[in-house]
């Protein structure tokens, strides 16, 4: 049986077919709600059910706190209606030229950025448009039905190419191939299949100052956003906090320093959580989101764009909203979820 889902405050509705999640039904109807992982591990699709019944699906209590659950919040990428529903969610306005497509791509280059990070350049088919908003991601589609998600690390397609930043996850089937850990290493000219662009992580039109927050390769979509701002001479004040365990994890810190030198109103704050004496690190230390709170205890007039490991993103969302006055709808996030994260949620 299908059900009608009404979305507030947009005042729009769509039909969810039997077994469809709220998010899938919205996307199928051409309405984009906030989303990232689509597998119940990141909380980007968190939204409120105002009335009606639904099956919550994969354990939302693992990533939503008790207060959220008590108020009717759930994960729209997991929840399936069992009656007509009224929900509260932001409707994401996509650029009109953005179409999600599946296509083959050719590996054009594998460039080491750090001992455990590779820049993967993909050659796209010249006959197919691949437009995206800086911050969005694509998925690799593998023959066994599995998928891997990576954000574009560039603001737009150039020469039919896009770049991704891939961190080695030892034991991970895909990244072991990139880092030569299998007898089937991925190499230039190999063909892969992708779907994209995906996700709702991109800059919203606004004039509030921006806090960019990244951990590890969460830098990739932030890089795309900043380069997009530079390209269109967007002068909004912006500060980037990029956190890593060791200084070498901030693998393009020189690029971020160059942005600071070249663009008035842009500041870069590198933060290291586990500096050792041999690192000679004289910069900020500790957890990256706590560095933001120390510098900007009042975030009530900011927008935050955060990307990185799910625990960092969730801690930032919670603390910025509850302790620093950030409006909940001014926090935009993309959380990198690994196969290990997904397995934990499925367990
Ligand atoms: Fe639903 Fe990530 S998109 S939890």
mmCIF file of C-alpha atoms and ligand atoms in Angstrom:
data_model
loop_
_atom_site.group_PDB
_atom_site.id
_atom_site.type_symbol
_atom_site.label_atom_id
_atom_site.label_comp_id
_atom_site.label_asym_id
_atom_site.label_seq_id
_atom_site.Cartn_x
_atom_site.Cartn_y
_atom_site.Cartn_z
ATOM 1 C CA UNK A 1 0.000 0.000 0.000
ATOM 2 C CA UNK A 2 1.354 3.456 -0.839
ATOM 3 C CA UNK A 3 1.197 6.447 1.499
ATOM 4 C CA UNK A 4 1.185 10.219 1.112
ATOM 5 C CA UNK A 5 4.040 12.109 2.781
ATOM 6 C CA UNK A 6 3.462 15.836 3.367
ATOM 7 C CA UNK A 7 6.568 17.970 3.922
ATOM 8 C CA UNK A 8 6.582 21.056 6.135
ATOM 9 C CA UNK A 9 7.401 23.893 5.844
ATOM 10 C CA UNK A 10 7.728 23.400 2.056
ATOM 11 C CA UNK A 11 4.027 22.515 1.785
ATOM 12 C CA UNK A 12 4.749 19.796 -0.774
ATOM 13 C CA UNK A 13 3.845 16.126 -0.774
ATOM 14 C CA UNK A 14 4.862 12.920 -2.503
ATOM 15 C CA UNK A 15 3.852 9.284 -2.550
ATOM 16 C CA UNK A 16 5.911 6.539 -0.882
ATOM 17 C CA UNK A 17 5.465 3.196 -2.587
ATOM 18 C CA UNK A 18 5.322 0.028 -0.470
ATOM 19 C CA UNK A 19 8.685 -0.613 1.181
ATOM 20 C CA UNK A 20 10.226 2.686 0.028
ATOM 21 C CA UNK A 21 12.075 4.821 2.543
ATOM 22 C CA UNK A 22 10.932 8.408 2.982
ATOM 23 C CA UNK A 23 14.185 9.644 1.407
ATOM 24 C CA UNK A 24 14.010 7.336 -1.619
ATOM 25 C CA UNK A 25 10.384 8.263 -2.210
ATOM 26 C CA UNK A 26 11.206 11.985 -2.009
ATOM 27 C CA UNK A 27 14.143 11.641 -4.434
ATOM 28 C CA UNK A 28 12.024 9.565 -6.825
ATOM 29 C CA UNK A 29 9.436 12.349 -6.775
ATOM 30 C CA UNK A 30 12.099 14.950 -7.587
ATOM 31 C CA UNK A 31 12.225 16.440 -4.097
ATOM 32 C CA UNK A 32 15.668 16.530 -2.506
ATOM 33 C CA UNK A 33 15.806 16.198 1.280
ATOM 34 C CA UNK A 34 19.170 16.454 3.087
ATOM 35 C CA UNK A 35 21.125 13.206 2.802
ATOM 36 C CA UNK A 36 24.591 11.776 2.668
ATOM 37 C CA UNK A 37 25.362 8.101 3.389
ATOM 38 C CA UNK A 38 21.877 6.656 2.714
ATOM 39 C CA UNK A 39 22.668 3.729 4.994
ATOM 40 C CA UNK A 40 21.813 4.934 8.493
ATOM 41 C CA UNK A 41 25.279 5.873 9.660
ATOM 42 C CA UNK A 42 25.653 9.648 9.337
ATOM 43 C CA UNK A 43 22.440 11.401 10.558
ATOM 44 C CA UNK A 44 22.406 13.974 7.723
ATOM 45 C CA UNK A 45 18.870 12.845 6.823
ATOM 46 C CA UNK A 46 17.652 13.361 10.407
ATOM 47 C CA UNK A 47 14.155 14.864 10.362
ATOM 48 C CA UNK A 48 10.993 15.035 12.416
ATOM 49 C CA UNK A 49 7.811 13.036 11.918
ATOM 50 C CA UNK A 50 4.983 15.321 13.006
ATOM 51 C CA UNK A 51 2.162 12.804 12.546
ATOM 52 C CA UNK A 52 1.605 9.307 11.226
ATOM 53 C CA UNK A 53 3.322 5.976 11.765
ATOM 54 C CA UNK A 54 6.453 4.436 10.294
ATOM 55 C CA UNK A 55 9.007 1.674 10.719
ATOM 56 C CA UNK A 56 12.231 3.331 11.858
ATOM 57 C CA UNK A 57 14.527 0.757 10.210
ATOM 58 C CA UNK A 58 18.186 0.370 11.107
ATOM 59 C CA UNK A 59 18.640 1.464 14.723
ATOM 60 C CA UNK A 60 18.333 5.295 14.686
ATOM 61 C CA UNK A 61 19.067 5.245 18.425
ATOM 62 C CA UNK A 62 22.698 4.469 17.573
ATOM 63 C CA UNK A 63 23.237 7.940 16.206
ATOM 64 C CA UNK A 64 20.310 10.062 17.438
ATOM 65 C CA UNK A 65 20.204 11.023 21.077
ATOM 66 C CA UNK A 66 17.301 10.236 23.389
ATOM 67 C CA UNK A 67 15.951 13.794 23.296
ATOM 68 C CA UNK A 68 15.801 13.691 19.480
ATOM 69 C CA UNK A 69 13.996 10.357 19.469
ATOM 70 C CA UNK A 70 11.503 11.562 22.100
ATOM 71 C CA UNK A 71 10.632 14.526 19.869
ATOM 72 C CA UNK A 72 9.906 12.291 16.883
ATOM 73 C CA UNK A 73 13.181 12.672 14.990
ATOM 74 C CA UNK A 74 14.258 9.747 12.861
ATOM 75 C CA UNK A 75 16.452 8.924 9.865
ATOM 76 C CA UNK A 76 14.565 9.447 6.606
ATOM 77 C CA UNK A 77 16.963 7.192 4.692
ATOM 78 C CA UNK A 78 15.785 4.301 6.875
ATOM 79 C CA UNK A 79 12.207 5.089 7.904
ATOM 80 C CA UNK A 80 9.371 3.535 5.894
ATOM 81 C CA UNK A 81 5.832 4.927 6.251
ATOM 82 C CA UNK A 82 3.093 2.640 7.541
ATOM 83 C CA UNK A 83 0.442 5.389 7.234
ATOM 84 C CA UNK A 84 0.176 8.798 5.628
ATOM 85 C CA UNK A 85 2.805 11.042 7.216
ATOM 86 C CA UNK A 86 3.510 14.679 7.889
ATOM 87 C CA UNK A 87 7.223 15.392 8.275
ATOM 88 C CA UNK A 88 9.416 18.431 8.908
ATOM 89 C CA UNK A 89 12.479 18.679 6.693
ATOM 90 C CA UNK A 90 14.511 21.195 4.743
ATOM 91 C CA UNK A 91 13.838 21.007 1.031
ATOM 92 C CA UNK A 92 17.205 21.242 -0.703
ATOM 93 C CA UNK A 93 17.191 23.403 -3.817
ATOM 94 C CA UNK A 94 19.442 21.814 -6.431
ATOM 95 C CA UNK A 95 20.794 23.606 -9.451
ATOM 96 C CA UNK A 96 18.597 22.742 -12.402
ATOM 97 C CA UNK A 97 21.446 21.292 -14.473
ATOM 98 C CA UNK A 98 22.278 18.603 -11.948
ATOM 99 C CA UNK A 99 21.157 15.155 -13.005
ATOM 100 C CA UNK A 100 22.137 11.937 -11.235
ATOM 101 C CA UNK A 101 23.588 9.497 -13.770
ATOM 102 C CA UNK A 102 25.418 6.194 -13.927
ATOM 103 C CA UNK A 103 28.411 6.093 -16.252
ATOM 104 C CA UNK A 104 31.747 4.362 -16.849
ATOM 105 C CA UNK A 105 34.917 6.264 -15.939
ATOM 106 C CA UNK A 106 38.552 5.622 -16.680
ATOM 107 C CA UNK A 107 41.258 5.902 -14.024
ATOM 108 C CA UNK A 108 43.453 8.688 -15.348
ATOM 109 C CA UNK A 109 45.998 9.052 -12.549
ATOM 110 C CA UNK A 110 46.817 7.964 -9.018
ATOM 111 C CA UNK A 111 48.837 10.644 -7.256
ATOM 112 C CA UNK A 112 50.109 10.145 -3.685
ATOM 113 C CA UNK A 113 49.230 13.070 -1.397
ATOM 114 C CA UNK A 114 50.433 11.379 1.817
ATOM 115 C CA UNK A 115 51.536 7.912 2.813
ATOM 116 C CA UNK A 116 47.901 6.870 3.217
ATOM 117 C CA UNK A 117 46.075 9.303 0.887
ATOM 118 C CA UNK A 118 45.906 9.151 -2.894
ATOM 119 C CA UNK A 119 44.397 11.667 -5.301
ATOM 120 C CA UNK A 120 42.432 9.604 -7.787
ATOM 121 C CA UNK A 121 41.754 11.373 -11.086
ATOM 122 C CA UNK A 122 38.868 9.986 -13.135
ATOM 123 C CA UNK A 123 38.305 10.586 -16.819
ATOM 124 C CA UNK A 124 34.595 10.994 -17.554
ATOM 125 C CA UNK A 125 32.906 10.130 -20.859
ATOM 126 C CA UNK A 126 33.187 13.158 -23.143
ATOM 127 C CA UNK A 127 29.628 12.689 -24.412
ATOM 128 C CA UNK A 128 27.961 12.817 -20.979
ATOM 129 C CA UNK A 129 27.550 15.870 -18.761
ATOM 130 C CA UNK A 130 28.536 15.450 -15.141
ATOM 131 C CA UNK A 131 27.520 18.650 -13.388
ATOM 132 C CA UNK A 132 27.713 18.913 -9.624
ATOM 133 C CA UNK A 133 27.763 21.423 -6.839
ATOM 134 C CA UNK A 134 31.081 21.667 -4.970
ATOM 135 C CA UNK A 135 30.762 19.420 -1.908
ATOM 136 C CA UNK A 136 28.756 16.613 -3.538
ATOM 137 C CA UNK A 137 30.011 13.058 -3.908
ATOM 138 C CA UNK A 138 29.887 10.126 -6.286
ATOM 139 C CA UNK A 139 29.647 6.403 -5.686
ATOM 140 C CA UNK A 140 31.630 3.613 -7.292
ATOM 141 C CA UNK A 141 29.387 0.709 -8.250
ATOM 142 C CA UNK A 142 31.028 -2.699 -8.033
ATOM 143 C CA UNK A 143 29.987 -5.964 -9.614
ATOM 144 C CA UNK A 144 29.141 -7.561 -6.249
ATOM 145 C CA UNK A 145 26.554 -4.819 -5.630
ATOM 146 C CA UNK A 146 28.717 -2.910 -3.140
ATOM 147 C CA UNK A 147 29.299 0.822 -3.390
ATOM 148 C CA UNK A 148 31.950 3.238 -2.136
ATOM 149 C CA UNK A 149 31.371 6.970 -1.742
ATOM 150 C CA UNK A 150 33.919 9.729 -2.354
ATOM 151 C CA UNK A 151 33.490 13.488 -2.547
ATOM 152 C CA UNK A 152 34.736 15.396 -5.521
ATOM 153 C CA UNK A 153 37.836 17.340 -4.420
ATOM 154 C CA UNK A 154 37.418 19.878 -7.233
ATOM 155 C CA UNK A 155 34.868 22.626 -7.788
ATOM 156 C CA UNK A 156 33.877 21.434 -11.242
ATOM 157 C CA UNK A 157 34.727 19.057 -14.061
ATOM 158 C CA UNK A 158 37.827 20.186 -15.929
ATOM 159 C CA UNK A 159 38.917 18.495 -19.167
ATOM 160 C CA UNK A 160 36.282 15.815 -18.448
ATOM 161 C CA UNK A 161 38.119 14.969 -15.249
ATOM 162 C CA UNK A 162 37.372 14.997 -11.552
ATOM 163 C CA UNK A 163 39.598 14.309 -8.560
ATOM 164 C CA UNK A 164 38.857 12.386 -5.370
ATOM 165 C CA UNK A 165 40.905 11.968 -2.187
ATOM 166 C CA UNK A 166 41.043 8.349 -1.070
ATOM 167 C CA UNK A 167 42.457 7.331 2.288
ATOM 168 C CA UNK A 168 43.773 3.813 2.734
ATOM 169 C CA UNK A 169 41.535 1.726 4.982
ATOM 170 C CA UNK A 170 43.688 -1.394 5.516
ATOM 171 C CA UNK A 171 41.576 -4.457 4.774
ATOM 172 C CA UNK A 172 39.140 -2.406 2.699
ATOM 173 C CA UNK A 173 38.632 -4.180 -0.625
ATOM 174 C CA UNK A 174 38.670 -1.018 -2.740
ATOM 175 C CA UNK A 175 41.384 1.015 -1.047
ATOM 176 C CA UNK A 176 43.672 -2.026 -0.776
ATOM 177 C CA UNK A 177 43.524 -2.131 -4.584
ATOM 178 C CA UNK A 178 44.585 1.520 -4.788
ATOM 179 C CA UNK A 179 47.445 1.118 -2.377
ATOM 180 C CA UNK A 180 48.746 -2.086 -3.902
ATOM 181 C CA UNK A 181 47.607 -4.342 -1.086
ATOM 182 C CA UNK A 182 46.070 -6.984 -3.380
ATOM 183 C CA UNK A 183 47.073 -8.957 -6.447
ATOM 184 C CA UNK A 184 44.603 -6.838 -8.451
ATOM 185 C CA UNK A 185 45.927 -3.292 -7.967
ATOM 186 C CA UNK A 186 43.965 -0.479 -9.539
ATOM 187 C CA UNK A 187 46.011 1.250 -12.224
ATOM 188 C CA UNK A 188 45.771 3.984 -14.820
ATOM 189 C CA UNK A 189 43.361 3.202 -17.676
ATOM 190 C CA UNK A 190 41.261 0.789 -15.591
ATOM 191 C CA UNK A 191 37.516 1.249 -16.060
ATOM 192 C CA UNK A 192 35.154 1.725 -13.125
ATOM 193 C CA UNK A 193 31.459 2.514 -12.924
ATOM 194 C CA UNK A 194 30.068 5.460 -10.968
ATOM 195 C CA UNK A 195 26.772 7.054 -10.014
ATOM 196 C CA UNK A 196 26.496 10.733 -9.189
ATOM 197 C CA UNK A 197 26.470 13.451 -8.244
ATOM 198 C CA UNK A 198 24.894 12.637 -4.877
ATOM 199 C CA UNK A 199 24.281 14.278 -1.523
ATOM 200 C CA UNK A 200 23.081 17.631 -0.295
ATOM 201 C CA UNK A 201 26.381 18.950 1.060
ATOM 202 C CA UNK A 202 27.084 22.205 -0.742
ATOM 203 C CA UNK A 203 27.137 25.915 0.096
ATOM 204 C CA UNK A 204 23.742 27.493 0.609
ATOM 205 C CA UNK A 205 23.087 31.045 -0.584
ATOM 206 C CA UNK A 206 23.549 33.151 2.516
ATOM 207 C CA UNK A 207 25.701 35.978 3.780
ATOM 208 C CA UNK A 208 26.531 34.645 7.238
ATOM 209 C CA UNK A 209 30.213 33.948 7.958
ATOM 210 C CA UNK A 210 31.217 30.348 7.335
ATOM 211 C CA UNK A 211 33.012 27.859 9.529
ATOM 212 C CA UNK A 212 34.429 24.980 7.497
ATOM 213 C CA UNK A 213 35.278 21.987 9.660
ATOM 214 C CA UNK A 214 37.157 18.982 8.301
ATOM 215 C CA UNK A 215 38.929 15.948 9.632
ATOM 216 C CA UNK A 216 41.268 13.842 7.487
ATOM 217 C CA UNK A 217 40.052 13.443 3.900
ATOM 218 C CA UNK A 218 36.883 15.307 4.887
ATOM 219 C CA UNK A 219 39.023 18.116 3.487
ATOM 220 C CA UNK A 220 38.130 17.026 -0.076
ATOM 221 C CA UNK A 221 34.592 18.476 -0.378
ATOM 222 C CA UNK A 222 35.628 21.530 1.662
ATOM 223 C CA UNK A 223 38.439 22.094 -0.855
ATOM 224 C CA UNK A 224 35.845 21.929 -3.638
ATOM 225 C CA UNK A 225 33.658 24.500 -1.851
ATOM 226 C CA UNK A 226 36.525 26.909 -1.159
ATOM 227 C CA UNK A 227 37.815 26.656 -4.727
ATOM 228 C CA UNK A 228 34.259 27.327 -5.914
ATOM 229 C CA UNK A 229 34.155 30.446 -3.741
ATOM 230 C CA UNK A 230 37.506 31.612 -5.088
ATOM 231 C CA UNK A 231 36.407 31.040 -8.676
ATOM 232 C CA UNK A 232 33.311 33.200 -8.325
ATOM 233 C CA UNK A 233 35.009 35.753 -6.042
ATOM 234 C CA UNK A 234 32.602 35.015 -3.183
ATOM 235 C CA UNK A 235 33.844 37.260 -0.351
ATOM 236 C CA UNK A 236 31.945 35.786 2.569
ATOM 237 C CA UNK A 237 34.171 35.628 5.647
ATOM 238 C CA UNK A 238 35.244 32.029 6.122
ATOM 239 C CA UNK A 239 37.497 30.095 8.458
ATOM 240 C CA UNK A 240 38.674 26.538 7.861
ATOM 241 C CA UNK A 241 39.530 24.289 10.805
ATOM 242 C CA UNK A 242 41.201 21.123 9.532
ATOM 243 C CA UNK A 243 42.042 18.432 12.042
ATOM 244 C CA UNK A 244 44.308 15.415 11.803
ATOM 245 C CA UNK A 245 45.961 13.053 14.227
ATOM 246 C CA UNK A 246 49.481 13.996 13.125
ATOM 247 C CA UNK A 247 50.655 16.990 11.041
ATOM 248 C CA UNK A 248 51.176 14.731 7.994
ATOM 249 C CA UNK A 249 47.419 14.012 7.989
ATOM 250 C CA UNK A 250 46.877 17.632 6.862
ATOM 251 C CA UNK A 251 48.201 16.622 3.473
ATOM 252 C CA UNK A 252 47.381 19.861 1.611
ATOM 253 C CA UNK A 253 47.953 22.345 4.420
ATOM 254 C CA UNK A 254 50.147 24.434 2.104
ATOM 255 C CA UNK A 255 47.228 24.826 -0.280
ATOM 256 C CA UNK A 256 44.989 26.022 2.561
ATOM 257 C CA UNK A 257 47.703 28.465 3.651
ATOM 258 C CA UNK A 258 47.846 29.745 0.075
ATOM 259 C CA UNK A 259 44.074 30.396 0.147
ATOM 260 C CA UNK A 260 44.590 32.405 3.332
ATOM 261 C CA UNK A 261 47.360 34.442 1.712
ATOM 262 C CA UNK A 262 45.423 35.044 -1.476
ATOM 263 C CA UNK A 263 41.927 35.784 -0.187
ATOM 264 C CA UNK A 264 41.155 38.495 2.389
ATOM 265 C CA UNK A 265 38.685 37.219 4.965
ATOM 266 C CA UNK A 266 39.775 33.572 4.718
ATOM 267 C CA UNK A 267 41.577 31.988 7.657
ATOM 268 C CA UNK A 268 43.079 28.523 7.994
ATOM 269 C CA UNK A 269 43.520 26.884 11.400
ATOM 270 C CA UNK A 270 45.267 23.497 11.328
ATOM 271 C CA UNK A 271 44.688 21.371 14.435
ATOM 272 C CA UNK A 272 46.581 18.228 15.442
ATOM 273 C CA UNK A 273 45.225 15.837 18.070
ATOM 274 C CA UNK A 274 48.252 13.613 18.649
ATOM 275 C CA UNK A 275 51.370 15.690 18.036
ATOM 276 C CA UNK A 276 54.641 13.972 18.979
ATOM 277 C CA UNK A 277 57.931 15.703 19.861
ATOM 278 C CA UNK A 278 59.448 14.466 16.584
ATOM 279 C CA UNK A 279 56.702 16.310 14.657
ATOM 280 C CA UNK A 280 58.012 19.697 15.797
ATOM 281 C CA UNK A 281 54.396 20.900 15.782
ATOM 282 C CA UNK A 282 53.953 24.427 17.133
ATOM 283 C CA UNK A 283 50.324 24.904 16.085
ATOM 284 C CA UNK A 284 46.970 24.150 17.705
ATOM 285 C CA UNK A 285 46.429 20.823 19.383
ATOM 286 C CA UNK A 286 43.373 18.900 20.580
ATOM 287 C CA UNK A 287 40.058 18.018 18.965
ATOM 288 C CA UNK A 288 39.295 20.104 15.938
ATOM 289 C CA UNK A 289 35.698 20.965 16.819
ATOM 290 C CA UNK A 290 36.791 22.090 20.288
ATOM 291 C CA UNK A 291 39.270 24.476 18.670
ATOM 292 C CA UNK A 292 36.308 26.083 16.881
ATOM 293 C CA UNK A 293 34.441 26.417 20.187
ATOM 294 C CA UNK A 294 37.458 27.963 21.907
ATOM 295 C CA UNK A 295 37.807 30.603 19.181
ATOM 296 C CA UNK A 296 34.120 31.153 18.411
ATOM 297 C CA UNK A 297 32.078 30.521 21.570
ATOM 298 C CA UNK A 298 29.090 32.273 19.968
ATOM 299 C CA UNK A 299 28.113 30.649 16.653
ATOM 300 C CA UNK A 300 24.596 32.058 16.580
ATOM 301 C CA UNK A 301 25.303 34.124 13.456
ATOM 302 C CA UNK A 302 27.402 31.550 11.542
ATOM 303 C CA UNK A 303 26.875 28.695 9.135
ATOM 304 C CA UNK A 304 28.920 25.534 9.619
ATOM 305 C CA UNK A 305 29.927 23.041 6.916
ATOM 306 C CA UNK A 306 31.462 19.928 8.435
ATOM 307 C CA UNK A 307 32.917 16.821 6.852
ATOM 308 C CA UNK A 308 34.851 13.942 8.332
ATOM 309 C CA UNK A 309 34.496 10.957 10.616
ATOM 310 C CA UNK A 310 30.948 10.475 11.985
ATOM 311 C CA UNK A 311 31.953 10.897 15.684
ATOM 312 C CA UNK A 312 33.593 14.258 14.925
ATOM 313 C CA UNK A 313 30.631 15.456 12.879
ATOM 314 C CA UNK A 314 28.103 14.390 15.517
ATOM 315 C CA UNK A 315 30.117 15.925 18.385
ATOM 316 C CA UNK A 316 30.355 19.172 16.426
ATOM 317 C CA UNK A 317 26.636 19.239 15.658
ATOM 318 C CA UNK A 318 25.703 18.591 19.288
ATOM 319 C CA UNK A 319 28.184 20.976 20.908
ATOM 320 C CA UNK A 320 27.843 23.826 18.413
ATOM 321 C CA UNK A 321 24.066 23.794 18.753
ATOM 322 C CA UNK A 322 23.801 23.202 22.507
ATOM 323 C CA UNK A 323 26.844 25.102 23.757
ATOM 324 C CA UNK A 324 27.538 27.772 21.117
ATOM 325 C CA UNK A 325 24.038 28.789 20.011
ATOM 326 C CA UNK A 326 24.379 27.615 16.412
ATOM 327 C CA UNK A 327 20.887 27.391 14.852
ATOM 328 C CA UNK A 328 20.319 23.669 14.114
ATOM 329 C CA UNK A 329 19.466 24.472 10.506
ATOM 330 C CA UNK A 330 22.799 26.263 10.030
ATOM 331 C CA UNK A 331 24.807 23.052 10.399
ATOM 332 C CA UNK A 332 25.468 21.198 7.137
ATOM 333 C CA UNK A 333 27.423 17.992 7.187
ATOM 334 C CA UNK A 334 28.743 15.098 5.240
ATOM 335 C CA UNK A 335 30.091 12.221 7.296
ATOM 336 C CA UNK A 336 32.534 9.753 5.813
ATOM 337 C CA UNK A 337 31.261 6.305 6.615
ATOM 338 C CA UNK A 338 33.449 3.310 5.982
ATOM 339 C CA UNK A 339 32.365 -0.284 5.454
ATOM 340 C CA UNK A 340 33.251 -0.793 9.130
ATOM 341 C CA UNK A 341 30.768 1.945 10.132
ATOM 342 C CA UNK A 342 28.075 0.338 7.981
ATOM 343 C CA UNK A 343 28.769 -3.120 9.383
ATOM 344 C CA UNK A 344 28.464 -1.767 12.904
ATOM 345 C CA UNK A 345 25.037 -0.312 12.161
ATOM 346 C CA UNK A 346 23.879 -3.524 10.449
ATOM 347 C CA UNK A 347 25.096 -5.687 13.360
HETATM 348 FE FE1 LIG B 1 20.510 8.802 6.458
HETATM 349 FE FE2 LIG B 1 23.150 9.144 6.431
HETATM 350 S S1 LIG B 1 21.709 9.762 4.928
HETATM 351 S S2 LIG B 1 21.898 8.363 8.064
#
